[in-house]
Amino acid sequence: MILEFKDVNYIYDPDSTISSVALKDINLSIREGVFYALIGHTGSGKSTLIQHMNGLIQPTSGEVLYKGMSLRDKNADLKMIRSRVGLVFQYPEHQLFETTVYDDVAFGPKNLKLPKDEIDARVKEALILTGVDESVWQNSPFELSGGQKRRVAIAGVLAMKPEVLILDEPTAGLDPGGRDEILNVLKRLHSEEKITIILVSHSMEDVAGYADRIIVMNKGHIEYEDSPVQIFRHAEELKNMGLSVPQVTDVLTRLKSKGWPVKDGIITVSEAADEIMRVLGKA
Ligand SMILES: Nc1ncnc2c1ncn2[C@@H]1O[C@H](COP(=O)(O)OP(=O)(O)O)[C@@H](O)[C@H]1O
Ligand SMILES: [Mg+2]
């Protein structure tokens, strides 16, 4: 187990009149090599939860463990843990600041005081993995498109060689092309680099075809943690939480209710197309 939450509660401003409970009784295990999606309505506690994963926020009560060590432990090396558990904030491109793309990605490894060759190797690898074209490595990051900037920001975290990569709504505000680029980068990092991914999103549509497991948050609590197919069986409950099932899942459920012999558990457009063709072929 790479990360564990044990009975974690978190309250913002606990001793004031504006105190608000953001996390309630969180018990969660994050296993190595799994692609997770963390889903929930706005204000459900997603961002608060992930900031506990590398000790940026400490629980009000309960514990977060990294490989069995409590992040509260005096011996916990938070600097090391933050390089192993990489967190990409929402709109990470707002944090780009160096004069070139290359230097921006090199910033973290330089802080680790790594040898120059190692820094260079990591920067290049991270930029290649995120699909940032070599022709712009010496350009200012501010000249890039929104999707490219965001990939540079992700490369900056990857250059730390994390075991876990957590991304807070990484597709927010991108056009469909930029969104697909980012999601495909994550898919590749997971399948080829074996990085554990935690993708925060409020869109079921975005994550359905990518995640191995979906964690659903509702009002500061974890409502479900299961495979996408199992999660989408709870269409009604999800709707009541302000979430939805992927459009194609909805369409197939309706076809089924009208007597079409379609399979359950269809969550992507290509599966849906195949299934509809199969049924039409039979008809
Ligand atoms: N810095 C903060 N101070 C006080 N309350 C906060 C702060 N950040 C978030 N909250 C509150 O905590 C709850 C969870 O928020 P958040 O973790 O940002 O949810 P999400 O990322 O799912 O939108 C919300 O009620 C939100 O208003
Ligand atoms: Mg958030």
mmCIF file of C-alpha atoms and ligand atoms in Angstrom:
data_model
loop_
_atom_site.group_PDB
_atom_site.id
_atom_site.type_symbol
_atom_site.label_atom_id
_atom_site.label_comp_id
_atom_site.label_asym_id
_atom_site.label_seq_id
_atom_site.Cartn_x
_atom_site.Cartn_y
_atom_site.Cartn_z
ATOM 1 C CA MET A 1 0.000 0.000 0.000
ATOM 2 C CA ILE A 2 1.549 3.278 -1.022
ATOM 3 C CA LEU A 3 -0.888 5.621 0.759
ATOM 4 C CA GLU A 4 -3.456 4.986 3.452
ATOM 5 C CA PHE A 5 -6.024 7.161 5.173
ATOM 6 C CA LYS A 6 -7.193 6.019 8.594
ATOM 7 C CA ASP A 7 -10.270 7.705 10.062
ATOM 8 C CA VAL A 8 -9.246 11.070 8.670
ATOM 9 C CA ASN A 9 -11.321 14.124 9.487
ATOM 10 C CA TYR A 10 -10.471 17.633 8.450
ATOM 11 C CA ILE A 11 -12.015 20.896 9.578
ATOM 12 C CA TYR A 12 -11.017 24.280 8.126
ATOM 13 C CA ASP A 13 -10.724 27.015 10.777
ATOM 14 C CA PRO A 14 -11.788 24.646 13.579
ATOM 15 C CA ASP A 15 -11.907 27.218 16.383
ATOM 16 C CA SER A 16 -13.799 29.926 14.588
ATOM 17 C CA THR A 17 -17.417 30.659 13.748
ATOM 18 C CA ILE A 18 -16.678 30.000 10.069
ATOM 19 C CA SER A 19 -15.340 26.494 10.725
ATOM 20 C CA SER A 20 -16.298 23.985 8.043
ATOM 21 C CA VAL A 21 -15.965 20.226 8.008
ATOM 22 C CA ALA A 22 -14.273 19.293 4.734
ATOM 23 C CA LEU A 23 -13.478 15.587 5.306
ATOM 24 C CA LYS A 24 -15.455 13.073 7.346
ATOM 25 C CA ASP A 25 -14.188 9.652 8.436
ATOM 26 C CA ILE A 26 -12.021 8.973 5.412
ATOM 27 C CA ASN A 27 -10.647 5.449 5.147
ATOM 28 C CA LEU A 28 -8.880 4.819 1.892
ATOM 29 C CA SER A 29 -6.044 2.705 0.516
ATOM 30 C CA ILE A 30 -4.113 3.673 -2.585
ATOM 31 C CA ARG A 31 -2.403 0.707 -4.207
ATOM 32 C CA GLU A 32 0.697 0.927 -6.359
ATOM 33 C CA GLY A 33 0.276 0.924 -10.121
ATOM 34 C CA VAL A 34 -3.455 1.620 -10.147
ATOM 35 C CA PHE A 35 -5.092 4.458 -12.108
ATOM 36 C CA TYR A 36 -7.637 6.116 -9.808
ATOM 37 C CA ALA A 37 -10.185 8.763 -10.602
ATOM 38 C CA LEU A 38 -11.409 10.883 -7.706
ATOM 39 C CA ILE A 39 -14.837 12.244 -8.502
ATOM 40 C CA GLY A 40 -17.245 14.489 -6.640
ATOM 41 C CA HIS A 41 -19.320 17.633 -6.897
ATOM 42 C CA THR A 42 -17.696 21.028 -6.251
ATOM 43 C CA GLY A 43 -17.018 21.376 -2.538
ATOM 44 C CA SER A 44 -17.137 17.615 -1.895
ATOM 45 C CA GLY A 45 -13.583 17.658 -0.506
ATOM 46 C CA LYS A 46 -11.457 16.401 -3.417
ATOM 47 C CA SER A 47 -8.788 19.102 -3.246
ATOM 48 C CA THR A 48 -8.647 18.893 0.539
ATOM 49 C CA LEU A 49 -8.238 15.115 0.368
ATOM 50 C CA ILE A 50 -5.358 15.132 -2.097
ATOM 51 C CA GLN A 51 -3.448 17.796 -0.161
ATOM 52 C CA HIS A 52 -3.336 15.297 2.700
ATOM 53 C CA MET A 53 -1.519 12.823 0.471
ATOM 54 C CA ASN A 54 1.840 14.558 0.668
ATOM 55 C CA GLY A 55 1.412 16.280 4.002
ATOM 56 C CA LEU A 56 0.533 19.750 2.725
ATOM 57 C CA ILE A 57 -2.455 19.493 5.049
ATOM 58 C CA GLN A 58 -2.391 17.439 8.258
ATOM 59 C CA PRO A 59 -5.638 15.811 9.395
ATOM 60 C CA THR A 60 -7.593 17.374 12.256
ATOM 61 C CA SER A 61 -7.909 13.800 13.499
ATOM 62 C CA GLY A 62 -6.826 10.443 12.105
ATOM 63 C CA GLU A 63 -3.746 9.587 10.096
ATOM 64 C CA VAL A 64 -2.310 9.497 6.606
ATOM 65 C CA LEU A 65 0.421 6.929 5.994
ATOM 66 C CA TYR A 66 2.993 6.800 3.195
ATOM 67 C CA LYS A 67 4.317 3.244 2.909
ATOM 68 C CA GLY A 68 3.259 2.615 6.478
ATOM 69 C CA MET A 69 4.806 5.772 7.943
ATOM 70 C CA SER A 70 2.529 8.433 9.370
ATOM 71 C CA LEU A 71 3.091 11.811 7.729
ATOM 72 C CA ARG A 72 2.799 13.254 11.236
ATOM 73 C CA ASP A 73 5.750 11.198 12.443
ATOM 74 C CA LYS A 74 8.729 13.345 13.442
ATOM 75 C CA ASN A 75 10.915 11.046 11.339
ATOM 76 C CA ALA A 76 8.780 11.430 8.210
ATOM 77 C CA ASP A 77 10.933 13.144 5.591
ATOM 78 C CA LEU A 78 8.300 15.359 4.005
ATOM 79 C CA LYS A 79 10.697 16.747 1.435
ATOM 80 C CA MET A 80 11.449 13.234 0.182
ATOM 81 C CA ILE A 81 7.795 12.221 0.353
ATOM 82 C CA ARG A 82 6.769 15.276 -1.686
ATOM 83 C CA SER A 83 9.134 14.222 -4.436
ATOM 84 C CA ARG A 84 7.652 10.693 -4.403
ATOM 85 C CA VAL A 85 4.041 11.831 -4.196
ATOM 86 C CA GLY A 86 3.799 14.474 -6.908
ATOM 87 C CA LEU A 87 0.905 16.891 -6.762
ATOM 88 C CA VAL A 88 -0.166 18.922 -9.787
ATOM 89 C CA PHE A 89 -2.453 21.715 -8.613
ATOM 90 C CA GLN A 90 -5.406 23.064 -10.483
ATOM 91 C CA TYR A 91 -4.324 25.469 -13.247
ATOM 92 C CA PRO A 92 -0.648 24.535 -12.693
ATOM 93 C CA GLU A 93 0.382 26.718 -15.628
ATOM 94 C CA HIS A 94 -0.132 29.725 -13.343
ATOM 95 C CA GLN A 95 2.938 28.537 -11.478
ATOM 96 C CA LEU A 96 5.262 28.530 -14.490
ATOM 97 C CA PHE A 97 7.767 31.308 -14.019
ATOM 98 C CA GLU A 98 11.174 30.512 -15.513
ATOM 99 C CA THR A 99 12.316 32.100 -18.769
ATOM 100 C CA THR A 100 12.383 28.831 -20.707
ATOM 101 C CA VAL A 101 10.343 25.649 -20.758
ATOM 102 C CA TYR A 102 13.524 23.692 -20.033
ATOM 103 C CA ASP A 103 14.418 25.746 -16.950
ATOM 104 C CA ASP A 104 10.930 25.499 -15.595
ATOM 105 C CA VAL A 105 11.004 21.720 -15.683
ATOM 106 C CA ALA A 106 14.540 21.732 -14.253
ATOM 107 C CA PHE A 107 13.506 23.783 -11.228
ATOM 108 C CA GLY A 108 12.470 20.861 -8.991
ATOM 109 C CA PRO A 109 15.414 18.545 -9.757
ATOM 110 C CA LYS A 110 17.808 21.511 -9.224
ATOM 111 C CA ASN A 111 16.290 21.963 -5.774
ATOM 112 C CA LEU A 112 17.025 18.316 -5.053
ATOM 113 C CA LYS A 113 20.663 19.234 -5.747
ATOM 114 C CA LEU A 114 21.050 16.431 -8.269
ATOM 115 C CA PRO A 115 24.110 16.238 -10.529
ATOM 116 C CA LYS A 116 23.842 18.290 -13.725
ATOM 117 C CA ASP A 117 23.707 15.264 -16.027
ATOM 118 C CA GLU A 118 20.942 13.711 -13.988
ATOM 119 C CA ILE A 119 18.948 16.951 -14.075
ATOM 120 C CA ASP A 120 19.373 17.171 -17.835
ATOM 121 C CA ALA A 121 18.305 13.551 -18.325
ATOM 122 C CA ARG A 122 15.233 13.994 -16.142
ATOM 123 C CA VAL A 123 14.136 17.218 -17.818
ATOM 124 C CA LYS A 124 14.405 15.720 -21.286
ATOM 125 C CA GLU A 125 12.657 12.523 -20.279
ATOM 126 C CA ALA A 126 9.798 14.414 -18.621
ATOM 127 C CA LEU A 127 9.318 16.707 -21.623
ATOM 128 C CA ILE A 128 9.326 13.755 -24.005
ATOM 129 C CA LEU A 129 6.885 11.793 -21.829
ATOM 130 C CA THR A 130 4.474 14.705 -21.764
ATOM 131 C CA GLY A 131 4.803 15.227 -25.499
ATOM 132 C CA VAL A 132 6.286 18.723 -25.410
ATOM 133 C CA ASP A 133 8.030 19.210 -28.739
ATOM 134 C CA GLU A 134 11.785 19.786 -28.583
ATOM 135 C CA SER A 135 11.425 22.856 -30.806
ATOM 136 C CA VAL A 136 9.901 24.791 -27.877
ATOM 137 C CA TRP A 137 12.175 23.673 -25.024
ATOM 138 C CA GLN A 138 14.158 26.923 -25.174
ATOM 139 C CA ASN A 139 11.077 29.092 -25.664
ATOM 140 C CA SER A 140 9.269 31.018 -22.980
ATOM 141 C CA PRO A 141 6.507 28.885 -21.447
ATOM 142 C CA PHE A 142 4.200 31.883 -21.803
ATOM 143 C CA GLU A 143 4.216 31.563 -25.608
ATOM 144 C CA LEU A 144 2.638 28.112 -25.495
ATOM 145 C CA SER A 145 -0.985 27.081 -25.882
ATOM 146 C CA GLY A 146 -3.039 26.286 -22.772
ATOM 147 C CA GLY A 147 -2.707 22.539 -23.247
ATOM 148 C CA GLN A 148 1.043 22.755 -23.858
ATOM 149 C CA LYS A 149 1.598 24.946 -20.780
ATOM 150 C CA ARG A 150 -0.213 22.442 -18.681
ATOM 151 C CA ARG A 151 1.922 19.605 -20.042
ATOM 152 C CA VAL A 152 5.052 21.589 -19.177
ATOM 153 C CA ALA A 153 3.731 22.006 -15.632
ATOM 154 C CA ILE A 154 3.095 18.264 -15.389
ATOM 155 C CA ALA A 155 6.605 17.615 -16.744
ATOM 156 C CA GLY A 156 7.956 19.724 -13.867
ATOM 157 C CA VAL A 157 6.412 17.333 -11.361
ATOM 158 C CA LEU A 158 7.421 14.248 -13.370
ATOM 159 C CA ALA A 159 11.034 15.382 -13.358
ATOM 160 C CA MET A 160 10.970 14.669 -9.620
ATOM 161 C CA LYS A 161 10.358 11.009 -10.561
ATOM 162 C CA PRO A 162 7.266 10.514 -8.425
ATOM 163 C CA GLU A 163 5.782 7.099 -7.739
ATOM 164 C CA VAL A 164 2.351 8.650 -7.433
ATOM 165 C CA LEU A 165 1.134 11.470 -9.630
ATOM 166 C CA ILE A 166 -1.926 13.328 -8.338
ATOM 167 C CA LEU A 167 -3.575 15.859 -10.619
ATOM 168 C CA ASP A 168 -6.306 18.258 -9.494
ATOM 169 C CA GLU A 169 -8.757 18.739 -12.371
ATOM 170 C CA PRO A 170 -6.017 18.719 -15.021
ATOM 171 C CA THR A 171 -8.438 19.118 -17.918
ATOM 172 C CA ALA A 172 -10.355 22.090 -16.489
ATOM 173 C CA GLY A 173 -10.708 24.900 -18.996
ATOM 174 C CA LEU A 174 -9.069 23.059 -21.917
ATOM 175 C CA ASP A 175 -10.734 22.506 -25.273
ATOM 176 C CA PRO A 176 -11.513 18.881 -26.217
ATOM 177 C CA GLY A 177 -8.192 18.544 -28.077
ATOM 178 C CA GLY A 178 -6.171 19.780 -25.100
ATOM 179 C CA ARG A 179 -8.196 17.580 -22.765
ATOM 180 C CA ASP A 180 -7.529 14.437 -24.808
ATOM 181 C CA GLU A 181 -3.811 15.246 -25.023
ATOM 182 C CA ILE A 182 -3.563 15.440 -21.234
ATOM 183 C CA LEU A 183 -5.615 12.303 -20.653
ATOM 184 C CA ASN A 184 -3.506 10.387 -23.169
ATOM 185 C CA VAL A 185 -0.310 11.534 -21.458
ATOM 186 C CA LEU A 186 -1.683 10.173 -18.171
ATOM 187 C CA LYS A 187 -2.671 6.907 -19.802
ATOM 188 C CA ARG A 188 0.858 6.512 -21.173
ATOM 189 C CA LEU A 189 2.498 7.377 -17.840
ATOM 190 C CA HIS A 190 0.372 4.731 -16.222
ATOM 191 C CA SER A 191 0.778 1.949 -18.760
ATOM 192 C CA GLU A 192 4.416 2.511 -19.757
ATOM 193 C CA GLU A 193 5.995 4.133 -16.707
ATOM 194 C CA LYS A 194 3.821 2.227 -14.191
ATOM 195 C CA ILE A 195 3.137 5.416 -12.272
ATOM 196 C CA THR A 196 0.214 5.344 -9.840
ATOM 197 C CA ILE A 197 -2.218 8.023 -11.002
ATOM 198 C CA ILE A 198 -4.881 9.867 -9.043
ATOM 199 C CA LEU A 199 -6.917 11.984 -11.416
ATOM 200 C CA VAL A 200 -9.320 14.435 -9.798
ATOM 201 C CA SER A 201 -12.287 15.332 -11.944
ATOM 202 C CA HIS A 202 -15.924 16.285 -11.686
ATOM 203 C CA SER A 203 -16.627 14.733 -15.082
ATOM 204 C CA MET A 204 -17.471 11.037 -15.222
ATOM 205 C CA GLU A 205 -17.273 11.319 -18.987
ATOM 206 C CA ASP A 206 -13.578 12.203 -18.824
ATOM 207 C CA VAL A 207 -12.488 9.401 -16.549
ATOM 208 C CA ALA A 208 -14.714 6.486 -17.575
ATOM 209 C CA GLY A 209 -12.364 5.075 -20.177
ATOM 210 C CA TYR A 210 -9.147 5.672 -18.234
ATOM 211 C CA ALA A 211 -9.512 4.758 -14.580
ATOM 212 C CA ASP A 212 -9.141 1.280 -13.070
ATOM 213 C CA ARG A 213 -10.916 2.453 -9.926
ATOM 214 C CA ILE A 214 -13.217 5.362 -9.184
ATOM 215 C CA ILE A 215 -13.442 7.013 -5.777
ATOM 216 C CA VAL A 216 -16.679 8.971 -5.403
ATOM 217 C CA MET A 217 -16.800 11.757 -2.834
ATOM 218 C CA ASN A 218 -19.958 13.359 -1.553
ATOM 219 C CA LYS A 219 -20.062 16.066 1.128
ATOM 220 C CA GLY A 220 -16.631 15.260 2.518
ATOM 221 C CA HIS A 221 -17.211 11.542 2.662
ATOM 222 C CA ILE A 222 -16.195 8.650 0.406
ATOM 223 C CA GLU A 223 -19.403 7.221 -0.965
ATOM 224 C CA TYR A 224 -17.974 4.525 -3.277
ATOM 225 C CA GLU A 225 -14.600 3.098 -4.266
ATOM 226 C CA ASP A 226 -14.957 0.548 -7.041
ATOM 227 C CA SER A 227 -14.363 -0.301 -10.701
ATOM 228 C CA PRO A 228 -16.009 2.073 -13.217
ATOM 229 C CA VAL A 229 -18.505 -0.582 -14.306
ATOM 230 C CA GLN A 230 -19.668 -1.128 -10.721
ATOM 231 C CA ILE A 231 -19.751 2.617 -9.993
ATOM 232 C CA PHE A 232 -21.977 3.368 -12.967
ATOM 233 C CA ARG A 233 -24.566 0.883 -11.748
ATOM 234 C CA HIS A 234 -25.446 3.571 -9.189
ATOM 235 C CA ALA A 235 -26.786 6.001 -11.800
ATOM 236 C CA GLU A 236 -29.637 7.274 -9.608
ATOM 237 C CA GLU A 237 -27.464 7.815 -6.534
ATOM 238 C CA LEU A 238 -24.814 9.555 -8.627
ATOM 239 C CA LYS A 239 -27.419 11.918 -10.042
ATOM 240 C CA ASN A 240 -28.554 12.746 -6.526
ATOM 241 C CA MET A 241 -24.950 13.670 -5.721
ATOM 242 C CA GLY A 242 -24.817 16.071 -8.647
ATOM 243 C CA LEU A 243 -22.848 13.614 -10.784
ATOM 244 C CA SER A 244 -23.814 11.718 -13.868
ATOM 245 C CA VAL A 245 -22.946 8.508 -15.618
ATOM 246 C CA PRO A 246 -21.223 8.792 -19.002
ATOM 247 C CA GLN A 247 -23.701 9.724 -21.732
ATOM 248 C CA VAL A 248 -23.236 6.430 -23.551
ATOM 249 C CA THR A 249 -23.962 4.438 -20.388
ATOM 250 C CA ASP A 250 -27.183 6.391 -20.078
ATOM 251 C CA VAL A 251 -28.100 5.771 -23.729
ATOM 252 C CA LEU A 252 -27.511 2.008 -23.449
ATOM 253 C CA THR A 253 -29.507 1.812 -20.228
ATOM 254 C CA ARG A 254 -32.423 3.474 -22.019
ATOM 255 C CA LEU A 255 -32.113 1.145 -25.013
ATOM 256 C CA LYS A 256 -32.177 -1.771 -22.637
ATOM 257 C CA SER A 257 -35.302 -0.480 -20.905
ATOM 258 C CA LYS A 258 -36.922 -0.370 -24.359
ATOM 259 C CA GLY A 259 -36.154 -4.047 -24.846
ATOM 260 C CA TRP A 260 -32.825 -3.948 -26.708
ATOM 261 C CA PRO A 261 -30.675 -6.938 -25.666
ATOM 262 C CA VAL A 262 -27.603 -4.783 -24.937
ATOM 263 C CA LYS A 263 -24.993 -5.721 -22.331
ATOM 264 C CA ASP A 264 -24.613 -3.896 -19.018
ATOM 265 C CA GLY A 265 -21.463 -2.093 -18.051
ATOM 266 C CA ILE A 266 -20.756 -0.136 -21.242
ATOM 267 C CA ILE A 267 -18.829 3.007 -20.374
ATOM 268 C CA THR A 268 -17.005 4.248 -23.451
ATOM 269 C CA VAL A 269 -18.200 5.458 -26.826
ATOM 270 C CA SER A 270 -16.288 2.783 -28.745
ATOM 271 C CA GLU A 271 -17.688 -0.046 -26.587
ATOM 272 C CA ALA A 272 -21.161 1.389 -27.050
ATOM 273 C CA ALA A 273 -20.723 1.563 -30.818
ATOM 274 C CA ASP A 274 -19.577 -2.072 -30.925
ATOM 275 C CA GLU A 275 -22.447 -3.202 -28.749
ATOM 276 C CA ILE A 276 -25.075 -1.369 -30.811
ATOM 277 C CA MET A 277 -23.607 -2.823 -34.023
ATOM 278 C CA ARG A 278 -23.651 -6.271 -32.496
ATOM 279 C CA VAL A 279 -27.305 -5.984 -31.547
ATOM 280 C CA LEU A 280 -28.253 -4.469 -34.911
ATOM 281 C CA GLY A 281 -26.371 -7.236 -36.695
ATOM 282 C CA LYS A 282 -28.383 -9.779 -34.794
ATOM 283 C CA ALA A 283 -31.706 -8.048 -35.352
HETATM 284 N N1 LIG B 1 -9.088 27.326 2.403
HETATM 285 C C1 LIG B 1 -10.308 27.003 2.839
HETATM 286 N N2 LIG B 1 -10.849 27.585 3.940
HETATM 287 C C2 LIG B 1 -12.075 27.264 4.386
HETATM 288 N N3 LIG B 1 -12.860 26.338 3.809
HETATM 289 C C3 LIG B 1 -12.386 25.724 2.707
HETATM 290 C C4 LIG B 1 -11.101 26.024 2.156
HETATM 291 N N4 LIG B 1 -10.894 25.246 1.057
HETATM 292 C C5 LIG B 1 -12.014 24.514 0.924
HETATM 293 N N5 LIG B 1 -12.907 24.789 1.905
HETATM 294 C C6 LIG B 1 -14.224 24.162 2.083
HETATM 295 O O1 LIG B 1 -14.023 22.758 2.266
HETATM 296 C C7 LIG B 1 -14.976 22.011 1.531
HETATM 297 C C8 LIG B 1 -14.260 21.101 0.532
HETATM 298 O O2 LIG B 1 -13.623 21.907 -0.447
HETATM 299 P P1 LIG B 1 -12.630 21.331 -1.542
HETATM 300 O O3 LIG B 1 -11.720 20.350 -0.909
HETATM 301 O O4 LIG B 1 -12.029 22.492 -2.241
HETATM 302 O O5 LIG B 1 -13.657 20.558 -2.499
HETATM 303 P P2 LIG B 1 -13.538 20.194 -4.063
HETATM 304 O O6 LIG B 1 -12.101 20.182 -4.448
HETATM 305 O O7 LIG B 1 -14.205 18.857 -4.172
HETATM 306 O O8 LIG B 1 -14.332 21.244 -4.799
HETATM 307 C C9 LIG B 1 -15.898 23.013 0.895
HETATM 308 O O9 LIG B 1 -17.009 23.193 1.720
HETATM 309 C C10 LIG B 1 -15.072 24.275 0.836
HETATM 310 O O10 LIG B 1 -15.882 25.413 0.890
HETATM 311 MG MG MG B 2 -11.129 21.217 -5.909
#
